[in-house]
Short mmCIF file of C-alpha atoms and ligand atoms in Angstrom, two decimals:
data_model
loop_
_atom_site.label_atom_id
_atom_site.label_comp_id
_atom_site.label_asym_id
_atom_site.label_seq_id
_atom_site.Cartn_x
_atom_site.Cartn_y
_atom_site.Cartn_z
CA MET A 296 -24.61 -44.44 39.20
CA ARG A 297 -24.77 -47.50 41.44
CA PRO A 298 -25.89 -46.64 44.97
CA SER A 299 -23.25 -47.38 47.57
CA PRO A 300 -24.24 -49.46 50.61
CA LEU A 301 -25.28 -47.55 53.72
CA ASP A 302 -25.23 -44.25 51.91
CA SER A 303 -26.84 -41.89 54.43
CA THR A 304 -28.18 -39.66 51.67
CA SER A 305 -30.21 -42.55 50.20
CA PRO A 306 -33.88 -42.88 51.01
CA LEU A 307 -34.47 -45.61 53.58
CA LEU A 308 -36.44 -47.60 51.01
CA ASP A 309 -35.90 -47.29 47.27
CA LEU A 310 -37.87 -49.59 44.96
CA ARG A 311 -36.82 -49.64 41.33
CA GLU A 312 -38.80 -51.11 38.46
CA ILE A 313 -40.44 -53.80 40.60
CA THR A 314 -42.32 -56.29 38.45
CA VAL A 315 -44.36 -59.26 39.71
CA ARG A 316 -46.37 -61.66 37.58
CA PHE A 317 -48.74 -64.37 38.70
CA GLY A 318 -49.14 -66.51 35.58
CA GLY A 319 -50.86 -64.18 33.13
CA ILE A 320 -51.60 -61.51 35.74
CA GLN A 321 -49.23 -58.55 35.87
CA ALA A 322 -49.63 -57.66 39.56
CA LEU A 323 -46.83 -55.06 39.52
CA ASP A 324 -45.37 -53.41 36.45
CA GLN A 325 -42.07 -51.55 36.90
CA VAL A 326 -43.08 -49.88 40.15
CA GLY A 327 -40.73 -47.25 41.53
CA LEU A 328 -41.28 -45.85 45.01
CA THR A 329 -39.18 -44.32 47.78
CA VAL A 330 -39.71 -43.83 51.50
CA GLY A 331 -37.42 -41.32 53.18
CA HIS A 332 -35.96 -41.57 56.66
CA GLY A 333 -38.73 -40.76 59.13
CA GLU A 334 -41.27 -40.33 56.34
CA THR A 335 -44.79 -41.79 56.34
CA VAL A 336 -45.98 -42.68 52.84
CA GLY A 337 -49.58 -43.66 52.24
CA LEU A 338 -50.04 -46.31 49.56
CA ILE A 339 -53.55 -46.29 48.17
CA GLY A 340 -55.33 -47.84 45.23
CA PRO A 341 -58.37 -49.95 44.39
CA ASN A 342 -58.70 -53.66 45.22
CA GLY A 343 -56.20 -55.69 43.23
CA ALA A 344 -53.93 -52.70 42.52
CA GLY A 345 -50.91 -54.62 43.89
CA LYS A 346 -50.44 -53.03 47.33
CA THR A 347 -50.11 -56.24 49.34
CA THR A 348 -47.94 -57.79 46.63
CA LEU A 349 -45.61 -54.80 46.94
CA PHE A 350 -45.46 -55.33 50.74
CA ASP A 351 -44.55 -58.98 50.11
CA VAL A 352 -41.71 -57.83 47.85
CA ILE A 353 -40.42 -55.26 50.37
CA SER A 354 -40.57 -57.60 53.35
CA GLY A 355 -38.92 -60.46 51.45
CA VAL A 356 -41.88 -62.84 51.33
CA ARG A 357 -41.90 -62.68 47.52
CA ARG A 358 -38.99 -62.38 45.10
CA PRO A 359 -39.97 -60.02 42.25
CA ASN A 360 -39.71 -61.12 38.61
CA GLY A 361 -37.77 -57.95 37.97
CA GLY A 362 -36.48 -54.86 39.71
CA THR A 363 -34.46 -53.96 42.77
CA VAL A 364 -35.21 -53.35 46.46
CA LEU A 365 -32.71 -51.01 48.10
CA LEU A 366 -32.63 -50.47 51.84
CA ASP A 367 -30.34 -47.67 52.98
CA GLY A 368 -28.82 -47.76 49.51
CA GLY A 369 -27.92 -51.46 49.82
CA ASP A 370 -29.45 -54.09 47.52
CA VAL A 371 -31.62 -56.46 49.61
CA THR A 372 -33.61 -57.94 46.71
CA ARG A 373 -32.20 -61.40 47.30
CA LEU A 374 -32.20 -61.30 51.11
CA SER A 375 -34.62 -63.41 53.13
CA GLU A 376 -37.50 -62.10 55.20
CA THR A 377 -35.49 -62.81 58.37
CA ALA A 378 -32.45 -60.91 57.13
CA ARG A 379 -34.63 -57.90 56.31
CA ALA A 380 -36.33 -58.10 59.72
CA ARG A 381 -32.86 -57.94 61.26
CA ARG A 382 -32.36 -54.71 59.31
CA GLY A 383 -35.48 -53.29 60.94
CA VAL A 384 -38.19 -54.08 58.37
CA ARG A 385 -41.43 -55.00 60.17
CA ARG A 386 -44.94 -55.50 58.89
CA THR A 387 -48.51 -56.22 59.80
CA PHE A 388 -50.77 -58.27 57.55
CA GLN A 389 -54.02 -57.53 55.78
CA ARG A 390 -55.22 -60.89 57.14
CA VAL A 391 -54.09 -60.74 60.74
CA GLN A 392 -51.37 -63.26 61.62
CA THR A 393 -51.02 -63.76 65.34
CA PHE A 394 -49.76 -66.92 67.05
CA GLY A 395 -53.25 -68.04 68.03
CA TRP A 396 -52.19 -70.57 70.65
CA LEU A 397 -50.02 -68.05 72.53
CA SER A 398 -51.06 -65.36 74.96
CA VAL A 399 -51.05 -61.72 73.89
CA GLU A 400 -47.96 -61.14 76.02
CA ASP A 401 -46.09 -64.06 74.43
CA ASN A 402 -47.08 -62.90 70.93
CA VAL A 403 -45.20 -59.67 71.57
CA LEU A 404 -42.36 -61.46 73.35
CA VAL A 405 -41.55 -63.82 70.45
CA PRO A 406 -39.63 -61.36 68.25
CA LEU A 407 -37.59 -60.32 71.29
CA ASP A 408 -36.32 -63.88 71.78
CA GLY A 409 -33.11 -62.98 70.00
CA ARG A 410 -32.20 -61.00 73.10
CA ARG A 411 -32.05 -64.17 75.19
CA GLY A 412 -28.50 -65.14 74.29
CA GLY A 413 -27.25 -68.61 73.29
CA GLY A 414 -25.22 -71.31 74.97
CA GLY A 415 -27.91 -73.90 75.71
CA PHE A 416 -28.07 -75.53 79.15
CA ALA A 417 -24.43 -74.76 80.05
CA GLY A 418 -25.01 -71.16 79.06
CA ASP A 419 -28.14 -71.10 81.19
CA VAL A 420 -26.26 -72.33 84.29
CA LEU A 421 -23.19 -70.16 83.82
CA SER A 422 -24.98 -66.93 83.07
CA LEU A 423 -28.16 -67.38 85.06
CA PRO A 424 -28.15 -63.97 86.79
CA GLY A 425 -27.57 -62.18 83.49
CA ARG A 426 -30.30 -64.18 81.81
CA ARG A 427 -32.79 -63.49 84.57
CA LYS A 428 -32.09 -59.82 84.22
CA ARG A 429 -32.56 -59.93 80.46
CA GLU A 430 -35.79 -61.86 80.88
CA GLN A 431 -37.06 -59.19 83.28
CA GLN A 432 -36.06 -56.50 80.79
CA ARG A 433 -37.92 -58.27 77.99
CA ARG A 434 -41.06 -58.65 80.11
CA ALA A 435 -40.88 -54.99 81.14
CA LEU A 436 -40.50 -53.94 77.50
CA VAL A 437 -43.51 -56.05 76.51
CA ALA A 438 -45.61 -54.57 79.34
CA GLU A 439 -44.70 -51.08 78.14
CA VAL A 440 -45.62 -51.87 74.51
CA LEU A 441 -48.92 -53.47 75.55
CA GLU A 442 -49.74 -50.36 77.55
CA ARG A 443 -48.93 -48.10 74.58
CA CYS A 444 -51.17 -50.19 72.35
CA GLY A 445 -54.07 -50.22 74.81
CA LEU A 446 -53.63 -53.97 75.32
CA ALA A 447 -52.59 -54.22 78.98
CA ALA A 448 -55.92 -55.75 79.96
CA TYR A 449 -55.51 -58.50 77.35
CA ALA A 450 -51.95 -59.59 78.27
CA GLY A 451 -52.94 -63.06 79.49
CA GLU A 452 -55.59 -63.82 76.87
CA GLN A 453 -55.06 -66.37 74.15
CA ALA A 454 -54.63 -64.59 70.83
CA SER A 455 -57.07 -66.84 68.93
CA SER A 456 -59.93 -65.70 71.18
CA LEU A 457 -59.53 -61.99 70.39
CA PRO A 458 -61.87 -59.84 68.30
CA ILE A 459 -60.32 -58.62 65.03
CA GLY A 460 -59.59 -55.07 66.20
CA ILE A 461 -57.66 -56.27 69.26
CA ALA A 462 -55.82 -58.91 67.21
CA ARG A 463 -54.71 -56.16 64.80
CA MET A 464 -53.33 -54.16 67.70
CA VAL A 465 -51.45 -57.25 68.94
CA GLU A 466 -49.82 -57.56 65.53
CA LEU A 467 -48.88 -53.91 65.65
CA ALA A 468 -47.49 -54.26 69.19
CA ARG A 469 -45.34 -57.15 67.97
CA ALA A 470 -44.10 -55.08 65.03
CA ILE A 471 -43.04 -52.13 67.19
CA ALA A 472 -41.78 -53.99 70.30
CA GLU A 473 -38.28 -53.33 69.05
CA PRO A 474 -38.26 -49.99 67.26
CA PRO A 475 -38.61 -50.70 63.53
CA ARG A 476 -36.72 -48.72 60.91
CA LEU A 477 -39.37 -49.39 58.27
CA LEU A 478 -42.89 -50.31 59.31
CA LEU A 479 -45.25 -51.72 56.68
CA LEU A 480 -48.90 -51.50 57.73
CA ASP A 481 -51.43 -53.32 55.53
CA GLU A 482 -54.89 -51.92 56.33
CA PRO A 483 -54.26 -51.45 60.06
CA ALA A 484 -57.55 -49.58 60.65
CA SER A 485 -59.71 -52.27 59.05
CA GLY A 486 -62.07 -53.82 61.60
CA LEU A 487 -61.13 -51.37 64.38
CA ASP A 488 -63.87 -49.69 66.40
CA ASP A 489 -63.67 -45.94 67.08
CA GLY A 490 -61.76 -46.37 70.34
CA GLU A 491 -59.20 -48.70 68.76
CA ALA A 492 -58.82 -46.40 65.74
CA THR A 493 -58.06 -43.53 68.14
CA VAL A 494 -55.35 -45.59 69.85
CA LEU A 495 -53.92 -46.51 66.44
CA ALA A 496 -53.91 -42.87 65.31
CA ALA A 497 -52.14 -41.79 68.51
CA LEU A 498 -49.57 -44.56 68.09
CA LEU A 499 -48.81 -43.56 64.51
CA ALA A 500 -48.46 -39.92 65.51
CA ASP A 501 -46.15 -40.95 68.35
CA LEU A 502 -44.03 -43.16 66.08
CA ARG A 503 -43.66 -40.33 63.59
CA ALA A 504 -42.79 -37.78 66.26
CA THR A 505 -40.46 -39.77 68.48
CA SER A 506 -39.01 -42.87 66.86
CA GLY A 507 -37.82 -41.54 63.51
CA CYS A 508 -39.09 -44.74 61.91
CA SER A 509 -40.35 -44.73 58.35
CA VAL A 510 -43.85 -46.02 57.60
CA LEU A 511 -45.54 -47.32 54.49
CA LEU A 512 -49.25 -47.29 55.17
CA VAL A 513 -51.85 -49.13 53.08
CA GLU A 514 -55.35 -48.14 54.06
CA HIS A 515 -58.73 -47.93 52.35
CA ASP A 516 -59.98 -45.41 54.95
CA THR A 517 -59.11 -42.32 52.90
CA ASP A 518 -59.48 -39.82 55.75
CA PHE A 519 -57.18 -41.90 57.93
CA VAL A 520 -54.46 -42.30 55.32
CA MET A 521 -54.56 -38.64 54.25
CA ARG A 522 -54.31 -37.49 57.85
CA HIS A 523 -51.34 -39.70 58.73
CA SER A 524 -49.19 -39.50 55.61
CA ASP A 525 -46.54 -36.99 54.51
CA ARG A 526 -46.90 -38.19 50.94
CA ILE A 527 -49.31 -40.42 49.03
CA VAL A 528 -48.52 -42.88 46.26
CA VAL A 529 -51.44 -44.19 44.19
CA LEU A 530 -51.19 -47.64 42.65
CA HIS A 531 -53.56 -48.59 39.88
CA GLN A 532 -53.48 -51.92 38.05
CA GLY A 533 -49.90 -52.58 39.14
CA SER A 534 -48.46 -49.17 38.20
CA VAL A 535 -47.91 -45.89 40.00
CA LEU A 536 -50.71 -43.61 38.82
CA ALA A 537 -49.78 -40.54 40.86
CA GLU A 538 -47.86 -39.34 43.88
CA GLY A 539 -47.81 -36.16 45.91
CA THR A 540 -48.98 -34.51 49.09
CA PRO A 541 -52.35 -35.64 50.47
CA ALA A 542 -53.90 -32.32 49.35
CA ARG A 543 -52.56 -32.67 45.81
CA ILE A 544 -53.66 -36.29 45.50
CA GLN A 545 -57.17 -35.50 46.72
CA ALA A 546 -57.45 -32.83 44.03
CA GLU A 547 -55.94 -34.96 41.23
CA PRO A 548 -58.61 -35.78 38.61
CA SER A 549 -57.01 -39.06 37.45
CA VAL A 550 -56.88 -40.30 41.06
CA ARG A 551 -60.44 -39.27 41.72
CA ALA A 552 -61.51 -41.12 38.60
CA ALA A 553 -59.54 -44.26 39.35
CA TYR A 554 -60.05 -44.50 43.05
CA LEU A 555 -61.45 -41.76 45.22
CA GLY A 556 -64.50 -41.02 43.11
CA GLY A 557 -65.18 -44.43 41.56
CA ALA A 558 -63.49 -46.41 38.80
CA PRO A 559 -63.51 -45.20 35.20
CA ASP A 560 -65.67 -47.26 32.86
CA ARG A 561 -64.43 -48.69 29.58
CA ASP A 562 -64.87 -45.40 27.74
CA GLY A 563 -62.75 -43.66 30.35
CA ALA A 564 -65.72 -41.76 31.77
CA ARG A 565 -66.12 -41.64 35.52
CA SER A 566 -68.74 -43.79 37.11
CA ALA A 567 -70.62 -42.57 40.16
N1 LIG B 669 -50.73 -65.47 45.26
C1 LIG B 669 -51.34 -64.98 44.18
N2 LIG B 669 -51.59 -65.74 43.11
C2 LIG B 669 -52.20 -65.24 42.00
N3 LIG B 669 -52.60 -63.95 41.88
C3 LIG B 669 -52.37 -63.15 42.93
C4 LIG B 669 -51.75 -63.60 44.13
N4 LIG B 669 -51.65 -62.56 45.01
C5 LIG B 669 -52.20 -61.52 44.37
N5 LIG B 669 -52.64 -61.85 43.16
C6 LIG B 669 -53.25 -60.96 42.15
O1 LIG B 669 -52.37 -59.85 42.00
C7 LIG B 669 -53.10 -58.63 41.91
C8 LIG B 669 -52.70 -57.71 43.03
O2 LIG B 669 -53.18 -58.24 44.27
P1 LIG B 669 -52.90 -57.55 45.66
O3 LIG B 669 -53.43 -58.47 46.70
O4 LIG B 669 -51.47 -57.19 45.74
O5 LIG B 669 -53.79 -56.25 45.57
P2 LIG B 669 -54.15 -55.18 46.70
O6 LIG B 669 -53.89 -53.83 46.12
O7 LIG B 669 -53.49 -55.52 47.98
O8 LIG B 669 -55.74 -55.35 46.83
P3 LIG B 669 -56.71 -55.20 48.11
O9 LIG B 669 -56.97 -53.73 48.26
O10 LIG B 669 -57.94 -55.95 47.72
O11 LIG B 669 -56.02 -55.81 49.28
C9 LIG B 669 -54.56 -59.03 41.91
O12 LIG B 669 -54.99 -59.18 40.58
C10 LIG B 669 -54.56 -60.37 42.63
O13 LIG B 669 -55.66 -61.16 42.23
MG1 LIG B 670 -54.13 -55.99 49.85
#
């Protein structure tokens, strides 16, 4: 049966038979995965398993060679990254992507620019009081997000001068400035010190508890991902190897062999 658009019973994200090839490399091979409304799904797997490629497909950076991306039951496979962002899909990157020449505050402000309203110079003159008010609202919203992300002290700093952990938090602040519907986090804890990891953990818990947003979390820190996910999906060599609750996945022999406990060697035996 074809899913109908905006079907409220659909999962928020429904990936069907996603295939991506890079020349001779099969990065993703008929991957199916769902993320429910308000659900946090941990996506784990060894280096090269295809996790970031899958994020590229979901966010619209990469068109898959085959398969379908459904958001709220509607087919978005051919929609641009911008169109998906408008539908509430936000992401952070494995290699942090901030606007290095802008301040931390302006980095978070950029995605809120759509709230400014159009009309050019004439619009500016005619609706100046309204615009000023909106500008104040945007700045207040940014201040609040920076505070939540432990970044208030960095508001005026140029993004290119930040250590990696802080830059990651800036990316996250930008992604949540307007409440996302689907948040894709690609190794958000990588490079964070203990204090920053604590802020990140609190933010994720808060997002899950209060915003109702769905999260797909890629993270090599196994403890972190198990603690913050409702369900885990394991990717291995471009295919889904297993999925289940964190407890089930941790006990799954094939997952332990492929990932948690070291990769299997050519004879299929587990290496240390
Ligand atoms: N732009 C590209 N061109 C060619 N091959 C690519 C490209 N991007 C990814 N690959 C290949 O696709 C496969 C999946 O890569 P991907 O980066 O998605 O893995 P990953 O699970 O995110 O790994 P990691 O944990 O190291 O980040 C790998 O074999 C990788 O070398
Ligand atoms: Mg990756």
